[in-house]
mmCIF file of C-alpha atoms in Angstrom:
data_model
loop_
_atom_site.group_PDB
_atom_site.id
_atom_site.type_symbol
_atom_site.label_atom_id
_atom_site.label_comp_id
_atom_site.label_asym_id
_atom_site.label_seq_id
_atom_site.Cartn_x
_atom_site.Cartn_y
_atom_site.Cartn_z
ATOM 1 C CA MET O 16 -181.876 -59.634 -125.518
ATOM 2 C CA LYS O 17 -185.382 -61.144 -125.197
ATOM 3 C CA LEU O 18 -187.260 -64.285 -124.265
ATOM 4 C CA ASP O 19 -187.012 -66.650 -127.197
ATOM 5 C CA HIS O 20 -189.431 -69.379 -126.114
ATOM 6 C CA TYR O 21 -190.356 -71.734 -123.330
ATOM 7 C CA THR O 22 -191.292 -75.378 -123.590
ATOM 8 C CA LEU O 23 -194.053 -77.216 -121.712
ATOM 9 C CA ARG O 24 -194.103 -80.979 -121.379
ATOM 10 C CA THR O 25 -197.645 -82.150 -120.847
ATOM 11 C CA ARG O 26 -200.040 -85.081 -120.915
ATOM 12 C CA LYS O 27 -202.763 -82.481 -121.650
ATOM 13 C CA PRO O 28 -201.724 -81.177 -125.087
ATOM 14 C CA GLU O 29 -205.219 -80.368 -126.350
ATOM 15 C CA GLU O 30 -206.120 -78.455 -123.163
ATOM 16 C CA THR O 31 -202.814 -76.659 -123.211
ATOM 17 C CA VAL O 32 -203.114 -75.605 -126.897
ATOM 18 C CA ARG O 33 -206.686 -74.455 -126.246
ATOM 19 C CA PHE O 34 -205.610 -72.413 -123.192
ATOM 20 C CA TYR O 35 -202.919 -70.529 -125.068
ATOM 21 C CA THR O 36 -204.806 -70.088 -128.346
ATOM 22 C CA GLU O 37 -208.368 -69.445 -127.262
ATOM 23 C CA TYR O 38 -207.749 -67.758 -123.937
ATOM 24 C CA LEU O 39 -204.511 -65.860 -124.641
ATOM 25 C CA GLY O 40 -204.739 -65.417 -128.413
ATOM 26 C CA LEU O 41 -201.560 -67.169 -129.525
ATOM 27 C CA LYS O 42 -201.723 -68.923 -132.896
ATOM 28 C CA GLU O 43 -200.679 -72.474 -133.646
ATOM 29 C CA GLY O 44 -198.135 -72.622 -136.434
ATOM 30 C CA TRP O 45 -195.362 -74.524 -138.193
ATOM 31 C CA ARG O 46 -193.266 -76.935 -136.148
ATOM 32 C CA PRO O 47 -190.251 -78.867 -137.376
ATOM 33 C CA PRO O 48 -190.904 -82.553 -138.137
ATOM 34 C CA PHE O 49 -189.572 -83.888 -134.837
ATOM 35 C CA ASN O 50 -189.958 -87.622 -134.083
ATOM 36 C CA PHE O 51 -192.236 -86.884 -131.115
ATOM 37 C CA PRO O 52 -195.623 -85.173 -130.878
ATOM 38 C CA GLY O 53 -196.057 -81.499 -130.012
ATOM 39 C CA HIS O 54 -197.183 -78.049 -131.059
ATOM 40 C CA TRP O 55 -195.613 -74.598 -131.528
ATOM 41 C CA LEU O 56 -197.665 -71.543 -130.584
ATOM 42 C CA TYR O 57 -196.827 -68.145 -131.998
ATOM 43 C CA ILE O 58 -196.997 -64.511 -130.942
ATOM 44 C CA GLY O 59 -196.860 -62.805 -134.328
ATOM 45 C CA ASP O 60 -194.155 -64.645 -136.256
ATOM 46 C CA VAL O 61 -192.300 -65.856 -133.147
ATOM 47 C CA PRO O 62 -192.842 -69.448 -131.935
ATOM 48 C CA THR O 63 -192.956 -68.515 -128.235
ATOM 49 C CA VAL O 64 -194.574 -71.498 -126.518
ATOM 50 C CA HIS O 65 -193.406 -74.974 -127.498
ATOM 51 C CA ILE O 66 -195.539 -77.863 -126.304
ATOM 52 C CA ILE O 67 -194.199 -81.412 -126.078
ATOM 53 C CA THR O 68 -196.771 -84.167 -125.632
ATOM 54 C CA ILE O 69 -195.788 -86.699 -122.950
ATOM 55 C CA THR O 70 -196.588 -90.223 -124.126
ATOM 56 C CA ASP O 71 -196.026 -93.671 -122.705
ATOM 57 C CA ASP O 72 -193.252 -94.314 -125.243
ATOM 58 C CA GLU O 73 -190.852 -91.385 -125.159
ATOM 59 C CA LYS O 74 -187.739 -92.927 -126.691
ATOM 60 C CA ALA O 75 -187.629 -90.412 -129.562
ATOM 61 C CA LEU O 76 -188.157 -87.509 -127.162
ATOM 62 C CA ARG O 77 -185.495 -88.739 -124.705
ATOM 63 C CA ASP O 78 -183.068 -89.241 -127.577
ATOM 64 C CA TYR O 79 -183.583 -85.604 -128.611
ATOM 65 C CA VAL O 80 -183.899 -83.648 -125.319
ATOM 66 C CA GLY O 81 -182.454 -86.088 -122.782
ATOM 67 C CA GLU O 82 -184.009 -87.553 -119.661
ATOM 68 C CA ARG O 83 -186.529 -85.360 -117.769
ATOM 69 C CA LYS O 84 -188.573 -85.874 -114.651
ATOM 70 C CA ASP O 85 -192.293 -86.266 -115.413
ATOM 71 C CA GLY O 86 -194.437 -83.825 -113.469
ATOM 72 C CA PRO O 87 -195.556 -80.213 -113.235
ATOM 73 C CA GLY O 88 -193.332 -77.215 -112.841
ATOM 74 C CA SER O 89 -189.663 -76.533 -113.372
ATOM 75 C CA GLY O 90 -188.358 -76.078 -109.892
ATOM 76 C CA SER O 91 -187.423 -72.440 -109.540
ATOM 77 C CA ILE O 92 -189.768 -70.940 -112.172
ATOM 78 C CA ASP O 93 -192.455 -68.954 -110.385
ATOM 79 C CA HIS O 94 -194.330 -67.598 -113.427
ATOM 80 C CA ILE O 95 -194.032 -66.549 -117.083
ATOM 81 C CA ALA O 96 -195.044 -62.994 -118.061
ATOM 82 C CA PHE O 97 -196.295 -61.615 -121.356
ATOM 83 C CA ARG O 98 -196.430 -57.872 -122.120
ATOM 84 C CA CYS O 99 -199.887 -57.206 -123.583
ATOM 85 C CA VAL O 100 -202.251 -54.564 -124.890
ATOM 86 C CA GLY O 101 -206.056 -54.654 -124.754
ATOM 87 C CA LEU O 102 -206.703 -55.147 -121.042
ATOM 88 C CA ALA O 103 -210.516 -54.824 -121.217
ATOM 89 C CA GLU O 104 -210.665 -57.359 -124.056
ATOM 90 C CA TYR O 105 -208.571 -59.859 -122.090
ATOM 91 C CA GLN O 106 -210.665 -59.366 -118.948
ATOM 92 C CA ASP O 107 -213.865 -59.915 -120.913
ATOM 93 C CA ARG O 108 -212.401 -62.843 -122.892
ATOM 94 C CA LEU O 109 -211.284 -64.717 -119.768
ATOM 95 C CA ALA O 110 -214.542 -63.960 -117.902
ATOM 96 C CA GLY O 111 -216.487 -65.121 -120.950
ATOM 97 C CA PHE O 112 -214.738 -68.469 -120.809
ATOM 98 C CA GLY O 113 -215.498 -68.691 -117.105
ATOM 99 C CA LEU O 114 -211.808 -68.674 -116.186
ATOM 100 C CA LYS O 115 -210.839 -67.444 -112.763
ATOM 101 C CA PHE O 116 -208.166 -64.798 -112.807
ATOM 102 C CA ARG O 117 -206.549 -62.512 -110.298
ATOM 103 C CA GLU O 118 -205.388 -58.986 -110.900
ATOM 104 C CA ARG O 119 -204.010 -55.820 -109.394
ATOM 105 C CA VAL O 120 -202.744 -52.389 -110.357
ATOM 106 C CA VAL O 121 -199.206 -51.540 -109.327
ATOM 107 C CA PRO O 122 -198.908 -47.710 -109.569
ATOM 108 C CA ALA O 123 -195.171 -47.641 -108.859
ATOM 109 C CA LEU O 124 -194.613 -49.783 -111.959
ATOM 110 C CA GLU O 125 -197.461 -48.232 -113.969
ATOM 111 C CA GLN O 126 -198.786 -51.754 -114.568
ATOM 112 C CA HIS O 127 -202.067 -53.594 -114.399
ATOM 113 C CA GLN O 128 -201.198 -57.253 -113.793
ATOM 114 C CA LEU O 129 -203.528 -60.152 -114.545
ATOM 115 C CA PHE O 130 -202.679 -63.692 -113.392
ATOM 116 C CA ILE O 131 -204.033 -67.045 -114.576
ATOM 117 C CA VAL O 132 -202.894 -70.668 -114.372
ATOM 118 C CA ASP O 133 -202.549 -72.932 -117.375
ATOM 119 C CA PRO O 134 -203.745 -76.587 -117.435
ATOM 120 C CA ASN O 135 -200.289 -77.714 -116.284
ATOM 121 C CA GLY O 136 -200.114 -75.506 -113.209
ATOM 122 C CA VAL O 137 -197.867 -72.876 -114.833
ATOM 123 C CA HIS O 138 -198.678 -69.380 -113.567
ATOM 124 C CA ILE O 139 -199.006 -66.820 -116.356
ATOM 125 C CA GLU O 140 -198.841 -63.058 -115.807
ATOM 126 C CA LEU O 141 -200.283 -60.702 -118.402
ATOM 127 C CA VAL O 142 -198.802 -57.216 -117.984
ATOM 128 C CA PHE O 143 -200.661 -54.156 -119.282
ATOM 129 C CA ASN O 144 -199.931 -50.451 -119.063
ATOM 130 C CA ALA O 145 -201.859 -49.080 -116.093
ATOM 131 C CA ALA O 146 -203.286 -46.337 -118.321
ATOM 132 C CA GLU O 147 -205.530 -49.047 -119.815
ATOM 133 C CA SER O 148 -206.988 -49.925 -116.406
ATOM 134 C CA THR O 149 -210.646 -49.115 -115.804
ATOM 135 C CA GLY O 150 -210.950 -51.364 -112.777
ATOM 136 C CA ILE O 151 -210.557 -54.902 -111.489
ATOM 137 C CA LYS O 152 -212.921 -57.445 -113.054
ATOM 138 C CA GLY O 153 -211.335 -60.620 -111.632
ATOM 139 C CA ASP O 154 -210.357 -61.471 -108.080
ATOM 140 C CA GLU O 155 -208.491 -58.518 -106.590
ATOM 141 C CA MET O 156 -205.034 -59.317 -105.315
ATOM 142 C CA PRO O 157 -203.388 -57.593 -102.367
ATOM 143 C CA GLN O 158 -201.337 -54.573 -103.291
ATOM 144 C CA SER O 159 -197.657 -54.607 -102.629
ATOM 145 C CA LYS O 160 -195.943 -52.484 -100.038
ATOM 146 C CA MET O 161 -195.041 -50.138 -102.913
ATOM 147 C CA LYS O 162 -198.618 -48.826 -103.080
ATOM 148 C CA ALA O 163 -198.780 -48.103 -99.337
ATOM 149 C CA GLU O 164 -195.432 -46.357 -99.487
ATOM 150 C CA ALA O 165 -196.469 -44.295 -102.563
ATOM 151 C CA ASN O 166 -199.706 -43.214 -100.854
ATOM 152 C CA ALA O 167 -197.829 -42.266 -97.676
ATOM 153 C CA ALA O 168 -195.428 -40.100 -99.691
ATOM 154 C CA GLU O 169 -198.298 -38.054 -101.160
#
C-alpha cells in the first residue's frame, strides 16, 4: 500500500537528525517511551524515519528488536526514495548547506532525480516531476540508456 517507515541505527544521532530535518525538511516528533534512545522524524503526520541511537550498552535495545550487526547499510538496500515537490528550493537548500548532490532528468519517467548520502552512508533519492526542472545545479549524473533510446526514436 505504501512505505510505512524505515529505521536507521546510528552512532551519529545528532548528525542524522540534522540531515533529515535541516536538509530534507522532516520534522522531529513524538516517539513512544522506549527503553533505548532514539528519534522519530515525520513527513506531515507520518513518522517515516525512525532513528535508533547505538550505545555501548544496548541490552534494552537488543531485548526489544533482537540482535543486529553493528555497521552501515542493510545488505541489499541500494537507496531510499522520497517523492517531493519544490525542486528549486531543495537544490538551493542543499547547495546553501554546502552538501554535494548528484542529479539527472529522466524524460522517459518524467522525473528529475536528486541523490544525496546521509551521515550513515544511506543513499537518498529525491524524486520530482520533470516539469519542475529548470536545470542541473548539482553534479550531473550520466543519463540512462532510456534517454538515448528516446532521442533516437524522435
